[in-house]
Coordinates of C-alpha atoms and ligand atoms in Angstrom, one line a residue:
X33 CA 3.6 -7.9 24.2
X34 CA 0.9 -8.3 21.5
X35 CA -2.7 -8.7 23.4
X36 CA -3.1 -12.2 21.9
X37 CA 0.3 -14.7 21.2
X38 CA -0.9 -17.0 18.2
X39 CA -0.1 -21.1 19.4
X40 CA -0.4 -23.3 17.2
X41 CA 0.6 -27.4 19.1
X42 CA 2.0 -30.3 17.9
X43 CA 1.0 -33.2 20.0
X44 CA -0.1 -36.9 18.9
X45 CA -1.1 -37.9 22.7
X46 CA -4.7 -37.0 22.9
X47 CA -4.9 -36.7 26.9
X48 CA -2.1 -34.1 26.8
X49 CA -3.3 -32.3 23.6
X50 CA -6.9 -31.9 25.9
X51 CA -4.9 -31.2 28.9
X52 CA -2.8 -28.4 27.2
X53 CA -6.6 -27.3 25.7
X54 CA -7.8 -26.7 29.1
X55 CA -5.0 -25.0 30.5
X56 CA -5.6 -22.1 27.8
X57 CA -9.1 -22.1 28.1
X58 CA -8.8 -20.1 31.2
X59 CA -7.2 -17.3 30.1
X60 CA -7.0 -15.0 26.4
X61 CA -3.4 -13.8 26.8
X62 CA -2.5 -16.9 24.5
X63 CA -4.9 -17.7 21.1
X64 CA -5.1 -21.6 20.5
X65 CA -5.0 -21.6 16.2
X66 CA -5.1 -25.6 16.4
X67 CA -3.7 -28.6 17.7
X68 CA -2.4 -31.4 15.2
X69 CA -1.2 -35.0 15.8
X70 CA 0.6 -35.0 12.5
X71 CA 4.0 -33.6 12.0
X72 CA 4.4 -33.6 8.2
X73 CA 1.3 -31.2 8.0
X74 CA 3.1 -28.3 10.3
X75 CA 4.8 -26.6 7.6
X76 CA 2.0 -25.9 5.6
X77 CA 0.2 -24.9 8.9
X78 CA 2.4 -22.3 10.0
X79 CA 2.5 -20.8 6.7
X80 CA -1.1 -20.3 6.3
X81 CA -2.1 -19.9 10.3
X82 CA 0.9 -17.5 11.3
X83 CA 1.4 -18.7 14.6
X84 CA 4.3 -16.5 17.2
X85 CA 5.2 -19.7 18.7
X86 CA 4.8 -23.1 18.0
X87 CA 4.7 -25.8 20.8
X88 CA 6.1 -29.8 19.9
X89 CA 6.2 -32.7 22.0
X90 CA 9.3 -34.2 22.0
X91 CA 8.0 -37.5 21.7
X92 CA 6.0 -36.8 19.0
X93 CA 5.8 -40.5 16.6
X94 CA 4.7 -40.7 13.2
X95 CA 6.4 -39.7 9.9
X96 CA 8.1 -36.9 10.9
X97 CA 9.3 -37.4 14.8
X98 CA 9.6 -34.6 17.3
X99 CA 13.0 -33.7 17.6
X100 CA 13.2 -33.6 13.4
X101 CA 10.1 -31.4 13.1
X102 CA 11.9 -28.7 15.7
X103 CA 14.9 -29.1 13.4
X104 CA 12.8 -29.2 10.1
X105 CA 11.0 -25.8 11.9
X106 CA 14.1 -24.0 12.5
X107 CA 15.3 -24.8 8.7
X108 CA 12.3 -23.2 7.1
X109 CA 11.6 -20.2 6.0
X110 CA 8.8 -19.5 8.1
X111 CA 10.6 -20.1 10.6
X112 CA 8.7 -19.6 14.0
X113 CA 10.1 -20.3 17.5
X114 CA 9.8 -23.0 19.0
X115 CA 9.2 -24.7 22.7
X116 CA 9.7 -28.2 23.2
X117 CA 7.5 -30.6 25.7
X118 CA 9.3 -33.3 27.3
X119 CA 9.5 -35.3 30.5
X120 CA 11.7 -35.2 32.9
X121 CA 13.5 -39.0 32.2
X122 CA 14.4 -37.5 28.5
X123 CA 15.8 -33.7 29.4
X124 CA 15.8 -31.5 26.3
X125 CA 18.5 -28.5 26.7
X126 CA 17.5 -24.8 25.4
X127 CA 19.6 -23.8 22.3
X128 CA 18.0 -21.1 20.0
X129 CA 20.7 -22.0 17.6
X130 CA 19.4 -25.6 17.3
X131 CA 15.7 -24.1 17.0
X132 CA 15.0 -24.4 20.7
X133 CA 13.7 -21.3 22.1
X134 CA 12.3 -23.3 25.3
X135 CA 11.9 -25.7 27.1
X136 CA 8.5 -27.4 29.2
X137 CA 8.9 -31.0 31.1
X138 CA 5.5 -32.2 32.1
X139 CA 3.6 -32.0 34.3
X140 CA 3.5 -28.2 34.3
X141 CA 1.5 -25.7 35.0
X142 CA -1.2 -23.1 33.0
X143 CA 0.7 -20.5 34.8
X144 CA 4.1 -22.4 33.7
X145 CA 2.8 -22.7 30.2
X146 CA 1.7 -19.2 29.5
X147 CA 4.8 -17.0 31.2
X148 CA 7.3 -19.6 29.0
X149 CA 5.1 -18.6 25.8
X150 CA 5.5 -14.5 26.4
X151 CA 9.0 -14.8 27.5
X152 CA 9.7 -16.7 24.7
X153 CA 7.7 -14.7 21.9
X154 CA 9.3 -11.9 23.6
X155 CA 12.7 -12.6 23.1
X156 CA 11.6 -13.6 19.0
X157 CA 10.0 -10.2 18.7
X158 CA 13.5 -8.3 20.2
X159 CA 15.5 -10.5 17.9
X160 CA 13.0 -10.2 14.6
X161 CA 10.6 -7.1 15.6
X162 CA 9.4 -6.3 12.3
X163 CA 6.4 -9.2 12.2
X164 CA 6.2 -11.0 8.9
X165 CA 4.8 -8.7 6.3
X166 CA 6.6 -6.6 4.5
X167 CA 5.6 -2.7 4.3
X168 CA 6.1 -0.4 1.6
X169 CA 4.8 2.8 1.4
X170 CA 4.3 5.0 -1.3
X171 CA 5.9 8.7 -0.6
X172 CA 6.8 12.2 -2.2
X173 CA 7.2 15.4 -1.4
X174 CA 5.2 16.7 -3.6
X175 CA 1.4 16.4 -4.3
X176 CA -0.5 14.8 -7.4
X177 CA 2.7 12.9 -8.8
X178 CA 0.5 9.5 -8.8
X179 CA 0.9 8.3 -5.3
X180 CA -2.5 7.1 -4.5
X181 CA -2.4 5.6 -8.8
X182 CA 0.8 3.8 -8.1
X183 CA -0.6 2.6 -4.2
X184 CA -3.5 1.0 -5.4
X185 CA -2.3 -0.4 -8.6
X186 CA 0.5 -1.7 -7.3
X187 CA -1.2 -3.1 -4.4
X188 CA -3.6 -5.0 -6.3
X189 CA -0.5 -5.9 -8.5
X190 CA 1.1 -7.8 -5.5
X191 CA -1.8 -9.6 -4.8
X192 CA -2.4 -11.0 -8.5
X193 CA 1.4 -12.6 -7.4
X194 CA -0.5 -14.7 -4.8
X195 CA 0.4 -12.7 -1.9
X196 CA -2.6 -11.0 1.5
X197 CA -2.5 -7.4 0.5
X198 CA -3.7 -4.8 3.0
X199 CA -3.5 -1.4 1.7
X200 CA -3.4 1.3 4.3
X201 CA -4.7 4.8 3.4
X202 CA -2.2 7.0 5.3
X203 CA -3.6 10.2 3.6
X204 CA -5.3 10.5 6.9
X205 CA -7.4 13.9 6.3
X206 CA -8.8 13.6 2.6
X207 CA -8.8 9.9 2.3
X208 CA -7.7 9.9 -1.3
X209 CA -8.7 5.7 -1.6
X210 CA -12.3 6.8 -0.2
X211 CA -12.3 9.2 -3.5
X212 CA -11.2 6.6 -5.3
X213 CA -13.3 3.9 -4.8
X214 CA -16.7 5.6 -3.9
X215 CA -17.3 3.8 -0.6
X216 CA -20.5 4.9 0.9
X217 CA -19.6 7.3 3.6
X218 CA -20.4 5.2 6.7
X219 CA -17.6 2.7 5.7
X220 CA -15.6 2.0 9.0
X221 CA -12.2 3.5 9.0
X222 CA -8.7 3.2 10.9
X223 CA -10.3 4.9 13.7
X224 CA -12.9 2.4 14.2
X225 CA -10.3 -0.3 15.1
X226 CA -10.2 -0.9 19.3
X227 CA -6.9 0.7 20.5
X228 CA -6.9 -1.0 23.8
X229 CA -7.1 -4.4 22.7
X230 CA -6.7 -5.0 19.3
X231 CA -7.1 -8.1 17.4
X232 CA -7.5 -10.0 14.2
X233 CA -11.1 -10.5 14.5
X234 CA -11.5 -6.7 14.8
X235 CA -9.6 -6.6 11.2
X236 CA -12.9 -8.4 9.8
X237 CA -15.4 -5.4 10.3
X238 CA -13.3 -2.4 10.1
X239 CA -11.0 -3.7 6.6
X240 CA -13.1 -2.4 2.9
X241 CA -12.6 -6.4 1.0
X242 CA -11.9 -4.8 -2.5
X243 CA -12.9 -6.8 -5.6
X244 CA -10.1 -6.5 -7.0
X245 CA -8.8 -8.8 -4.2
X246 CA -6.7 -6.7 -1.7
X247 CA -8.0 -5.8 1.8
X248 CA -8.1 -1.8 2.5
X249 CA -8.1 0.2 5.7
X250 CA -9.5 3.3 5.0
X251 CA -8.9 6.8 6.4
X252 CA -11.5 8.7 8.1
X253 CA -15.0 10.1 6.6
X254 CA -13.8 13.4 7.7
X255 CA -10.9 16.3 7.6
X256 CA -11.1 17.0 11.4
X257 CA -11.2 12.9 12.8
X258 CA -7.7 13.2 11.4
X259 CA -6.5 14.9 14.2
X260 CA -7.9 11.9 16.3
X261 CA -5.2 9.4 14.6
X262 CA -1.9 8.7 16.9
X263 CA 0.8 7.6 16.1
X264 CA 0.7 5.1 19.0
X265 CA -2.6 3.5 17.7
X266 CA -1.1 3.5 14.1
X267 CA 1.8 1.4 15.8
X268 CA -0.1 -1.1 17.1
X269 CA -2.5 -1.1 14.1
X270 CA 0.6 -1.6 11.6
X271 CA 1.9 -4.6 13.5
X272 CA -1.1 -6.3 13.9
X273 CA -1.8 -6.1 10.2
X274 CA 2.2 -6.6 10.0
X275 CA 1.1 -10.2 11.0
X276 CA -1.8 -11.0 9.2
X277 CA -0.5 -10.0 5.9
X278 CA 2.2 -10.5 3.2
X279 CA 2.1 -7.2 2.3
X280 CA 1.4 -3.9 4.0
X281 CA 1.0 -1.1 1.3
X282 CA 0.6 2.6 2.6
X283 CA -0.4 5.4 0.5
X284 CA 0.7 9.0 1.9
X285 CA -0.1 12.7 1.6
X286 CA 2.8 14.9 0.8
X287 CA 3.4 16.0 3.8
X288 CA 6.0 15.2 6.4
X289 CA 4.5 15.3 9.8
X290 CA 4.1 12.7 12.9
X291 CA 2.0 10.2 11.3
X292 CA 3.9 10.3 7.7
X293 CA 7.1 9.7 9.5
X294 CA 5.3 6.7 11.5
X295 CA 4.7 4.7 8.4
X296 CA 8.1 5.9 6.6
X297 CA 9.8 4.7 10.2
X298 CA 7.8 1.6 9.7
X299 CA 8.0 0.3 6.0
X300 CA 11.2 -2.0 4.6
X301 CA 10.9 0.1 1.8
X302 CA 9.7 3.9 0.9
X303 CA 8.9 3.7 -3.0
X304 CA 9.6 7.5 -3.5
X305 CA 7.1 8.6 -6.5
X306 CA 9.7 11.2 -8.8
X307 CA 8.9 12.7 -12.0
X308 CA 11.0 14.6 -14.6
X309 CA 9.9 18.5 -13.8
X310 CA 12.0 20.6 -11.7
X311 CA 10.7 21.1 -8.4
X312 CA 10.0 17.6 -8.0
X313 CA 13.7 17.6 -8.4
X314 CA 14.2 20.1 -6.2
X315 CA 11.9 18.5 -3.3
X316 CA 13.7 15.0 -3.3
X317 CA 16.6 16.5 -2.9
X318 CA 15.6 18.3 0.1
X319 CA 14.1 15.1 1.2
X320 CA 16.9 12.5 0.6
X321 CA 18.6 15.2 2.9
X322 CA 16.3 14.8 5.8
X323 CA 16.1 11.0 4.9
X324 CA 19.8 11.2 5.7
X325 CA 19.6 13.3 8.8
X326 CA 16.8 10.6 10.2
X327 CA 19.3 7.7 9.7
X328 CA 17.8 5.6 7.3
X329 CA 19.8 4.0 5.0
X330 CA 19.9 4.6 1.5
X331 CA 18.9 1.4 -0.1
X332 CA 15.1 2.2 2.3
X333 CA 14.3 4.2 -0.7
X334 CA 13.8 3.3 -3.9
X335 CA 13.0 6.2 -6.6
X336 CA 10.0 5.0 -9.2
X337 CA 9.3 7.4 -12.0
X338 CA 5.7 8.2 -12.7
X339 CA 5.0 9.2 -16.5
X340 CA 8.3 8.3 -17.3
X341 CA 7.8 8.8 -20.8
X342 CA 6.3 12.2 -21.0
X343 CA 7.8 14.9 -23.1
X344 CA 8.8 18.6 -22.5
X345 CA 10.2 17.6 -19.1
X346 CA 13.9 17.4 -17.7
X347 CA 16.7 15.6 -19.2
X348 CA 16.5 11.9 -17.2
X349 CA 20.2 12.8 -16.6
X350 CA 19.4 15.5 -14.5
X351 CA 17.0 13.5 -12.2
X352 CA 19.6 10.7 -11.9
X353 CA 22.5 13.4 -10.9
X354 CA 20.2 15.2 -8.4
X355 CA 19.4 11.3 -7.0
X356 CA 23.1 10.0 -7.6
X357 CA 22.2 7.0 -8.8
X358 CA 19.7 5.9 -11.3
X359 CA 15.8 5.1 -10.1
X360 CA 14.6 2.0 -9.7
X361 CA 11.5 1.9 -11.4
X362 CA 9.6 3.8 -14.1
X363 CA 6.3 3.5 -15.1
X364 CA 4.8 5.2 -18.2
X365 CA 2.2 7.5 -18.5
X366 CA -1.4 5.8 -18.5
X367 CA -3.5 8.4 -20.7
X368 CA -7.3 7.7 -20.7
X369 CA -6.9 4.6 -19.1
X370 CA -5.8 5.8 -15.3
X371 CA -8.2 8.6 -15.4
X372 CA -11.4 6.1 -15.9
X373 CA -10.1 3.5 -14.4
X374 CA -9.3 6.3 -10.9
X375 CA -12.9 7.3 -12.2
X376 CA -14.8 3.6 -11.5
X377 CA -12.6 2.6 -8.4
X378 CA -10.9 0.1 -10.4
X379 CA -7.0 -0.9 -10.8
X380 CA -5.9 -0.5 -14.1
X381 CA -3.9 -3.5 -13.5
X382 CA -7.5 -5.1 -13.5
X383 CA -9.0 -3.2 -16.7
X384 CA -6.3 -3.5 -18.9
X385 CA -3.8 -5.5 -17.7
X386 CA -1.8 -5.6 -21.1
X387 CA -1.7 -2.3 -21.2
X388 CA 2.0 -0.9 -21.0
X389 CA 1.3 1.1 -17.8
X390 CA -0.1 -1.9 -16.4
X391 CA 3.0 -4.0 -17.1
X392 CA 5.1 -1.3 -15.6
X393 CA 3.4 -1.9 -12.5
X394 CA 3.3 -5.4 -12.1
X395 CA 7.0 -5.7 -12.8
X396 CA 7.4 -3.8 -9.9
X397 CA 5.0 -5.3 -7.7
X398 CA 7.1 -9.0 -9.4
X399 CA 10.7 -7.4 -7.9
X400 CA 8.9 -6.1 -4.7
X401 CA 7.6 -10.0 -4.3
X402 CA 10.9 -11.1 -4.9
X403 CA 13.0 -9.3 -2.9
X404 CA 10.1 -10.0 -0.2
X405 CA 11.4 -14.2 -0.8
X406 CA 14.9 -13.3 -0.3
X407 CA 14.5 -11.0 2.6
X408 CA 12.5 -13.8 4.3
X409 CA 14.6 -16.7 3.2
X410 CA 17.4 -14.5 5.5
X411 CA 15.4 -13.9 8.4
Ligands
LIG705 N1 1.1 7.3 -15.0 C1 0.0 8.0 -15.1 N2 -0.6 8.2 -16.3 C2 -1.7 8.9 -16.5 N3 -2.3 9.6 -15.5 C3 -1.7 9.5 -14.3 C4 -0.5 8.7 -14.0 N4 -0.2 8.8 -12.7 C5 -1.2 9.6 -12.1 N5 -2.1 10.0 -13.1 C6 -3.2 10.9 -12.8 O1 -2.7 12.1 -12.1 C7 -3.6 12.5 -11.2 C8 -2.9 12.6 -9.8 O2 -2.6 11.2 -9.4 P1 -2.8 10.8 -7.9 O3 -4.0 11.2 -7.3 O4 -2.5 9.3 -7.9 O5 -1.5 11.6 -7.2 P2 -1.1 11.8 -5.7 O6 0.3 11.9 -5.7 O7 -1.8 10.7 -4.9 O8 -1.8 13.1 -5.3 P3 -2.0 13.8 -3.9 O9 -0.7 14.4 -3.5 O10 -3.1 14.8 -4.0 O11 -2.3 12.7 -2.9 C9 -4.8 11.6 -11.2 O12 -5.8 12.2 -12.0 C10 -4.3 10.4 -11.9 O13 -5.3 9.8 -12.7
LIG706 MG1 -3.0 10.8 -3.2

């Protein structure tokens, strides 16, 4: 159970819409986003508040009627469920197949309200337990083969599409973004979020706001507060943000220990960083192995090649045998341009962006936004 269930109402009777209002103002286990009288508007609401349940009167008149917005709800793809207010003389029957996921006939009570609201987010979050967003996170085996470059960049890339980018600094003992982008020492990090009781509003002090547009949860100030990071907290953190967000980005050590595996666990999708040398080779090999022995399937991982075009290294036909298929993604090598850009905290996306590195990235960051559309269009 998250510590707050996000409600947004539909209800066009004022006295019941105040009624409902005072019912919730006793207690925080359920966060009023808004009440609206107006049915065509919910669509648009629910994309941009996020509500875990949405509650519609029945009876609801106006353009778009009660029982057409529940339908209209369940066809959408931001679909959200649904509890339905009624009265006793016009019963309304349960169906979660109809877009029904409850049922309340007036008069009822706060306490009547708020258990049907958890019981009913709780059976959403069983069915769909992944929240919203969708989380990539940017691994290797190995060190320096451009994960925190390709995090960032992409990241940034991903919001130029229009989509709420967080980007998580996993590399939890050397905070590699804090190199990157300078950030006065004092900036909060991961560990400053409350673990008892999280919530969005907490997300507001402890989140860097980059310029270049994306939101960045930062790892600690320090090597030792690493060891003060759990995997539970992390877990909690990741679906909060999970909710707030389009996008959850993660960029990773190259290591595989307890917090690593959280976010691989975690993510849709682990962009593996490769390049053509040898013991990269040898390394993702070792870890498709492990990838195997954990259970995830193969399509989780998707291989990107960093400095794809660089000379002097392996045949490309070596990598693809070692990976048995071929990767992904490639993106060339940046010169000049990554190392200043790493150098002034920017994105190269940002300073160059028709620079042919650049345009690698964001045509990944264009499939990852796609695939994101179908994957939610099927949820
Ligand atoms: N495509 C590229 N073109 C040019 N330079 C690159 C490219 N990718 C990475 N670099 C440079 O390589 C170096 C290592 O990159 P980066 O720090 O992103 O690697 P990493 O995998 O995050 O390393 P670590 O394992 O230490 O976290 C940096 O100096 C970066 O500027
Ligand atoms: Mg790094």
């Amino acid at each position: 159970m998250p510590d707050q269930i996000r409600l947004l109402v539909v209800e066009d009777v004022p006295q019941v819409a105040q009624y409902i209002r005072g019912l919730l103002n006793s207690q925080s286990s359920i966060k009023l986003l808004d009440v609206v009288n107006d049915g065509s508007r919910v669509e648009r609401l629910i994309a941009e508040l996020r509500p875990d349940v949405v509650l519609v009167d029945a009876l609801l008149q106006g353009r778009i009627k009660g029982m057409a917005l529940v339908e209209q709800i369940h066809r959408s793809p931001n679909r959200v469920p649904v509890i339905v207010l009624t009265v006793p003389q016009q019963p309304v029957a349960t169906g979660v197949e109809q877009g029904i996921h409850g049922v309340l006939s007036m008069p009822f009570t706060g306490y009547e309200l708020v258990t049907r609201l958890q019981a009913v987010y709780q059976a959403a979050a069983v069915a769909d337990n992944t929240g919203t967003a969708r989380m990539i996170t940017v691994f290797a085996p190995k060190g320096g083969v451009g994960k925190t470059t390709i995090a960032f960049n992409l990241a940034v890339g991903i919001g130029q599409l229009g989509q709420r980018v967080v980007l998580i600094d996993g590399s939890i003992q050397f905070g590699d973004m804090r190199a990157v982008l300078k950030v006065p020492l004092e900036t909060p990090s991961l560990l400053d979020l409350p673990t008892d009781r999280i919530q969005e509003s907490d997300l507001q002090d402890v989140l860097w706001r980059d310029p270049s547009g994306i939101d960045i949860l930062l790892a600690p100030p320090r090597v030792e507060m690493a060891e003060m990071v759990t995997v539970r907290d992390l877990e909690k953190t990741l679906s909060l943000l999970r909710r707030v967000y389009d996008f959850v980005v993660v960029d990773t050590p190259a290591v595989v220990n307890d917090v690593n595996l959280a976010f691989l666990d975690a993510s849709d999708t682990i962009l593996e960083v490769v390049t053509y040398d040898s013991t990269t080779i040898h390394s993702t090999m070792v870890m498709a192995d492990a990838f195997r022995m954990i259970g995830y399937p193969p399509t989780k991982v998707r291989y990107i090649v960093n400095r794809a075009d660089s000379q002097g290294g392996i045949d490309p036909a070596v990598l693809e045998r070692a990976l048995g298929r071929k990767p992904e993604y490639h993106v060339r090598s940046g010169g000049p341009l990554v190392t200043n850009a790493n150098n002034e905290g920017i994105p190269f996306v940002l300073a160059d962006p028709s620079a042919e590195i650049s345009q690698d990235v964001m045509r990944v960051a264009a499939e990852l936004v796609g695939r994101g559309a179908t994957a939610a269009g099927h949820r």
